[in-house]
Coordinates of C-alpha atoms in Angstrom, one line a residue:
M785 CA 21.8 -18.0 21.2
R786 CA 19.8 -14.8 21.5
L787 CA 23.0 -12.7 21.0
L788 CA 23.8 -14.7 17.8
L789 CA 20.3 -14.2 16.5
T790 CA 20.5 -10.5 17.2
V791 CA 23.8 -10.2 15.4
V792 CA 22.4 -12.1 12.4
M793 CA 19.3 -9.9 12.2
L794 CA 21.5 -6.8 12.5
L795 CA 23.6 -7.9 9.6
G796 CA 20.6 -8.7 7.6
A797 CA 19.1 -5.3 8.3
I798 CA 22.4 -3.6 7.3
I799 CA 22.5 -5.6 4.0
M800 CA 18.9 -4.6 3.2
I801 CA 19.4 -0.9 3.9
I802 CA 22.6 -0.6 1.9
P803 CA 20.8 -0.1 -1.5
F804 CA 18.6 2.5 0.0
I805 CA 21.6 4.4 1.4
W806 CA 23.3 4.2 -2.0
M807 CA 20.2 5.5 -3.7
L808 CA 20.1 8.6 -1.4
T809 CA 23.8 9.4 -1.7
T810 CA 23.8 8.9 -5.4
S811 CA 21.0 11.4 -5.8
L812 CA 23.3 14.0 -4.2
K813 CA 26.4 13.2 -6.2
T814 CA 27.7 14.8 -9.4
P815 CA 27.5 12.7 -12.6
T816 CA 31.2 11.9 -12.5
E817 CA 31.1 10.6 -8.9
V818 CA 28.6 7.9 -9.8
F819 CA 31.2 5.9 -11.7
E820 CA 34.2 6.4 -9.4
Y821 CA 35.9 3.2 -8.1
P822 CA 36.3 2.3 -5.4
I823 CA 32.8 3.5 -4.5
K824 CA 32.6 6.6 -2.4
W825 CA 29.4 6.4 -0.3
L826 CA 29.4 10.1 0.7
P827 CA 29.5 12.7 -2.1
A828 CA 32.4 15.1 -1.9
H829 CA 30.2 18.1 -3.0
P830 CA 26.6 17.3 -2.3
T831 CA 24.2 18.9 -4.8
W832 CA 20.4 19.2 -4.8
D833 CA 20.2 19.9 -8.5
H834 CA 18.8 16.5 -9.4
H835 CA 16.1 16.7 -6.8
I836 CA 15.1 20.2 -8.0
K837 CA 15.0 18.8 -11.6
V838 CA 12.6 16.1 -10.5
W839 CA 10.2 18.6 -8.9
S840 CA 10.5 21.5 -11.2
G841 CA 11.1 19.9 -14.6
T842 CA 8.6 20.0 -17.5
K843 CA 7.0 16.9 -16.0
S844 CA 7.0 17.7 -12.4
F845 CA 6.5 14.9 -9.8
G846 CA 4.0 17.2 -8.0
T847 CA 1.2 16.1 -10.3
Y848 CA 2.1 12.4 -10.0
Y849 CA 2.2 12.9 -6.2
L850 CA -1.2 14.5 -6.0
N851 CA -2.7 11.7 -8.2
S852 CA -1.2 9.0 -6.1
L853 CA -2.2 10.5 -2.9
K854 CA -5.8 10.9 -4.1
I855 CA -6.0 7.3 -5.2
A856 CA -4.2 5.9 -2.2
I857 CA -6.1 7.8 0.4
I858 CA -9.6 7.4 -1.0
G859 CA -8.9 3.7 -1.8
T860 CA -7.4 3.0 1.6
V861 CA -10.3 4.6 3.5
G862 CA -12.9 2.7 1.4
A863 CA -11.0 -0.6 1.6
T864 CA -10.6 -0.4 5.4
F865 CA -14.3 0.3 6.0
I866 CA -15.6 -2.3 3.5
S867 CA -13.2 -4.9 4.7
A868 CA -14.3 -4.3 8.3
F869 CA -18.0 -4.4 7.3
A870 CA -17.6 -7.7 5.5
A871 CA -15.4 -9.2 8.2
Y872 CA -18.1 -8.5 10.8
G873 CA -20.6 -10.4 8.7
F874 CA -18.3 -13.4 8.3
S875 CA -17.3 -13.5 12.0
R876 CA -20.2 -12.2 14.1
I877 CA -23.4 -13.0 12.1
E878 CA -24.6 -16.6 11.9
F879 CA -26.1 -17.7 8.6
K880 CA -26.3 -20.9 6.7
G881 CA -23.2 -21.6 4.6
R882 CA -21.2 -18.8 6.1
N883 CA -18.0 -20.8 6.4
A884 CA -18.3 -22.3 2.9
L885 CA -19.0 -18.9 1.4
F886 CA -15.9 -17.5 3.2
M887 CA -13.7 -20.3 1.8
V888 CA -15.0 -19.6 -1.7
Y889 CA -14.2 -16.0 -1.1
L890 CA -10.7 -16.8 0.0
S891 CA -10.1 -19.0 -3.0
M892 CA -10.4 -15.9 -5.2
M893 CA -6.9 -15.0 -3.9
M894 CA -5.5 -17.7 -6.1
I895 CA -6.7 -16.0 -9.3
P896 CA -3.8 -13.9 -10.8
P897 CA -4.8 -10.2 -11.1
Q898 CA -3.5 -10.1 -14.7
V899 CA -6.4 -12.5 -15.7
L900 CA -8.9 -9.8 -14.7
F901 CA -7.5 -7.0 -16.9
V902 CA -9.7 -7.8 -19.9
P903 CA -13.0 -8.2 -17.9
K904 CA -12.2 -5.0 -15.9
F905 CA -11.4 -3.1 -19.1
I906 CA -14.8 -4.1 -20.6
M907 CA -16.6 -3.1 -17.4
F908 CA -14.8 0.2 -17.1
E909 CA -15.5 1.1 -20.7
W910 CA -19.2 0.2 -20.1
A911 CA -19.3 2.3 -16.9
G912 CA -17.5 5.2 -18.5
I913 CA -14.6 5.3 -15.9
Y914 CA -11.8 4.0 -18.1
N915 CA -8.9 6.4 -18.2
T916 CA -10.1 8.0 -14.9
H917 CA -8.8 7.6 -11.3
W918 CA -12.0 5.7 -10.4
A919 CA -10.7 2.8 -12.5
L920 CA -8.1 2.3 -9.8
I921 CA -10.0 3.6 -6.7
L922 CA -13.2 1.4 -7.0
P923 CA -11.5 -2.0 -7.4
G924 CA -9.2 -1.0 -4.6
F925 CA -12.2 -0.9 -2.2
F926 CA -12.3 -4.7 -2.2
T927 CA -9.4 -6.6 -0.8
I928 CA -9.7 -10.3 0.1
F929 CA -6.7 -10.1 2.3
G930 CA -8.2 -7.2 4.2
V931 CA -11.4 -9.1 5.0
F932 CA -9.4 -12.1 6.1
M933 CA -7.2 -10.2 8.4
I934 CA -10.0 -8.1 10.0
R935 CA -12.1 -11.3 10.4
Q936 CA -9.3 -13.0 12.3
F937 CA -9.2 -10.1 14.7
F938 CA -13.0 -10.0 15.1
L939 CA -12.9 -13.7 16.0
S940 CA -10.7 -12.9 18.9
V941 CA -13.2 -10.5 20.4
P942 CA -15.4 -12.2 23.0
H943 CA -18.9 -12.9 21.8
E944 CA -20.2 -12.0 25.3
I945 CA -19.7 -8.3 24.3
S946 CA -22.1 -8.7 21.3
E947 CA -24.6 -10.7 23.3
S948 CA -24.7 -8.1 26.1
A949 CA -25.4 -5.4 23.5
F950 CA -28.2 -7.5 21.9
I951 CA -29.8 -7.9 25.3
D952 CA -29.8 -4.1 25.7
G953 CA -31.6 -3.8 22.4
A954 CA -28.7 -2.9 20.1
G955 CA -28.7 -4.1 16.5
H956 CA -25.8 -5.3 14.3
F957 CA -25.1 -2.0 12.8
R958 CA -24.9 -0.2 16.2
I959 CA -22.7 -3.0 17.7
F960 CA -20.4 -2.8 14.7
L961 CA -19.9 0.9 14.9
R962 CA -20.0 1.4 18.7
L963 CA -18.3 -1.7 20.0
I964 CA -16.4 -3.8 17.5
L965 CA -14.7 -1.0 15.4
P966 CA -13.2 0.8 18.4
L967 CA -11.7 -2.5 19.6
A968 CA -10.3 -3.2 16.2
K969 CA -8.2 0.0 15.9
P970 CA -4.8 -1.9 15.8
A971 CA -6.0 -4.2 13.0
L972 CA -7.7 -1.4 11.1
A973 CA -4.5 0.7 11.3
T974 CA -2.4 -2.2 10.1
L975 CA -4.7 -2.9 7.1
A976 CA -4.7 0.8 6.3
I977 CA -0.9 1.0 6.2
I978 CA -0.6 -2.2 4.1
D979 CA -3.3 -1.2 1.7
F980 CA -1.9 2.3 1.3
S981 CA 1.5 0.8 0.3
W982 CA -0.3 -1.5 -2.2
Q983 CA -2.3 1.5 -3.7
W984 CA 0.8 3.8 -3.8
N985 CA 3.0 1.2 -5.5
D986 CA 0.3 -0.1 -8.0
Y987 CA 2.0 0.0 -11.4
E988 CA 0.2 -2.6 -13.5
N989 CA -3.4 -1.3 -13.1
A990 CA -2.3 2.3 -13.6
L991 CA -0.4 1.3 -16.8
V992 CA -3.4 -0.6 -18.2
F993 CA -6.3 1.8 -17.2
L994 CA -4.7 5.2 -17.4
I995 CA -3.8 6.8 -20.8
D996 CA -3.8 10.6 -20.1
E997 CA -0.4 11.6 -18.7
K998 CA -2.0 14.2 -16.4
L999 CA -3.6 11.3 -14.6
Y1000 CA -0.4 9.3 -14.1
T1001 CA 0.6 8.1 -10.6
V1002 CA 4.1 8.1 -9.1
P1003 CA 5.1 4.6 -10.5
L1004 CA 4.1 5.6 -14.0
G1005 CA 5.8 9.0 -13.6
L1006 CA 9.0 7.3 -12.3
Q1007 CA 9.0 5.0 -15.3
N1008 CA 8.6 7.9 -17.7
F1009 CA 11.4 9.8 -16.1
I1010 CA 13.7 6.8 -16.4
L1011 CA 12.9 6.3 -20.0
E1012 CA 13.5 9.9 -20.8
N1013 CA 16.7 10.2 -18.8
M1014 CA 18.5 6.9 -19.6
I1015 CA 21.9 8.2 -18.7
D1016 CA 20.9 10.6 -15.9
Y1017 CA 21.6 8.1 -13.0
N1018 CA 21.6 10.8 -10.4
G1019 CA 18.2 12.0 -11.6
M1020 CA 16.8 8.5 -11.5
M1021 CA 17.9 8.0 -7.9
A1022 CA 16.5 11.4 -7.0
A1023 CA 13.1 10.4 -8.6
A1024 CA 13.2 7.0 -6.8
S1025 CA 13.9 8.7 -3.5
A1026 CA 11.0 11.1 -4.0
G1027 CA 8.7 8.1 -4.7
I1028 CA 9.7 6.2 -1.6
V1029 CA 9.4 9.0 1.0
P1030 CA 5.7 8.6 1.7
M1031 CA 6.0 4.9 2.3
I1032 CA 8.8 5.5 4.8
L1033 CA 6.8 8.1 6.6
V1034 CA 3.7 5.9 6.7
F1035 CA 5.7 3.0 8.1
I1036 CA 7.5 5.1 10.7
I1037 CA 4.2 6.5 11.9
G1038 CA 2.3 3.2 12.0
Q1039 CA 5.0 0.5 12.7
R1040 CA 3.7 -0.2 16.2
F1041 CA 0.2 -0.7 14.8
I1042 CA 1.5 -3.2 12.2
I1043 CA 3.2 -5.4 14.9
Q1044 CA 0.2 -5.1 17.3
G1045 CA -2.3 -5.7 14.6
L1046 CA -0.6 -8.8 13.0
T1047 CA -0.1 -10.3 16.5
N1048 CA -3.7 -9.9 17.4
S1049 CA -4.9 -11.2 14.1
A1050 CA -3.0 -14.4 14.6
V1051 CA -4.5 -15.1 18.0
K1052 CA -7.5 -17.0 16.7
G1053 CA -8.1 -18.7 13.3

């Protein structure tokens, strides 16, 4: 049974990775090789011209990369810390109506993000951050899923640790920074990786709240490239490959934290 399950999972993994392999090989092919049938997976004469075009054209991906990295890194750091701070309050501090408030907070996940575009537009205009990166960074600091996931991990930490610290005269802030956060490294790393992928791939918010092209992120830059190069399939695949590289690197580096963090978060509900 285990062997059969392994074979099925292997076949599923191969099927899912085929489009990615085709994207990479197509980006190295010549235009005529794209339409050859039967499909040739490996290019006869690999060329890097399409990748060079993506990075050195009139609208270089370098600018889009820097913008996306700025938004994703700042947003991820802020979201991870704020989520941990809120999760500590919902899991380790007793106050009246805590569980009811948390359920109301979780219910906000049912609201479609598109419903908030108009209120956010009005707020950003009033605050003077419309058409700036802060219109994407500041809302990204607050993630309901992040608070829920970190709270689940904090609930698995024995309360005796906090009680011992209280007896020694430590306050909540010190306990949070010195005791709880170090224990939550797997969960925090997991949230950081997941949130980074959300921020990096955010297309709708960037489309609505960014007008100036020099502020565009990778998803918007990729969309522009596709619209301007409708028949350049090799270039499209090169641009798509460039956009996905950071996500692959982040996952490779932190995959063990994802597995460990999700497992620990599911220990106690």
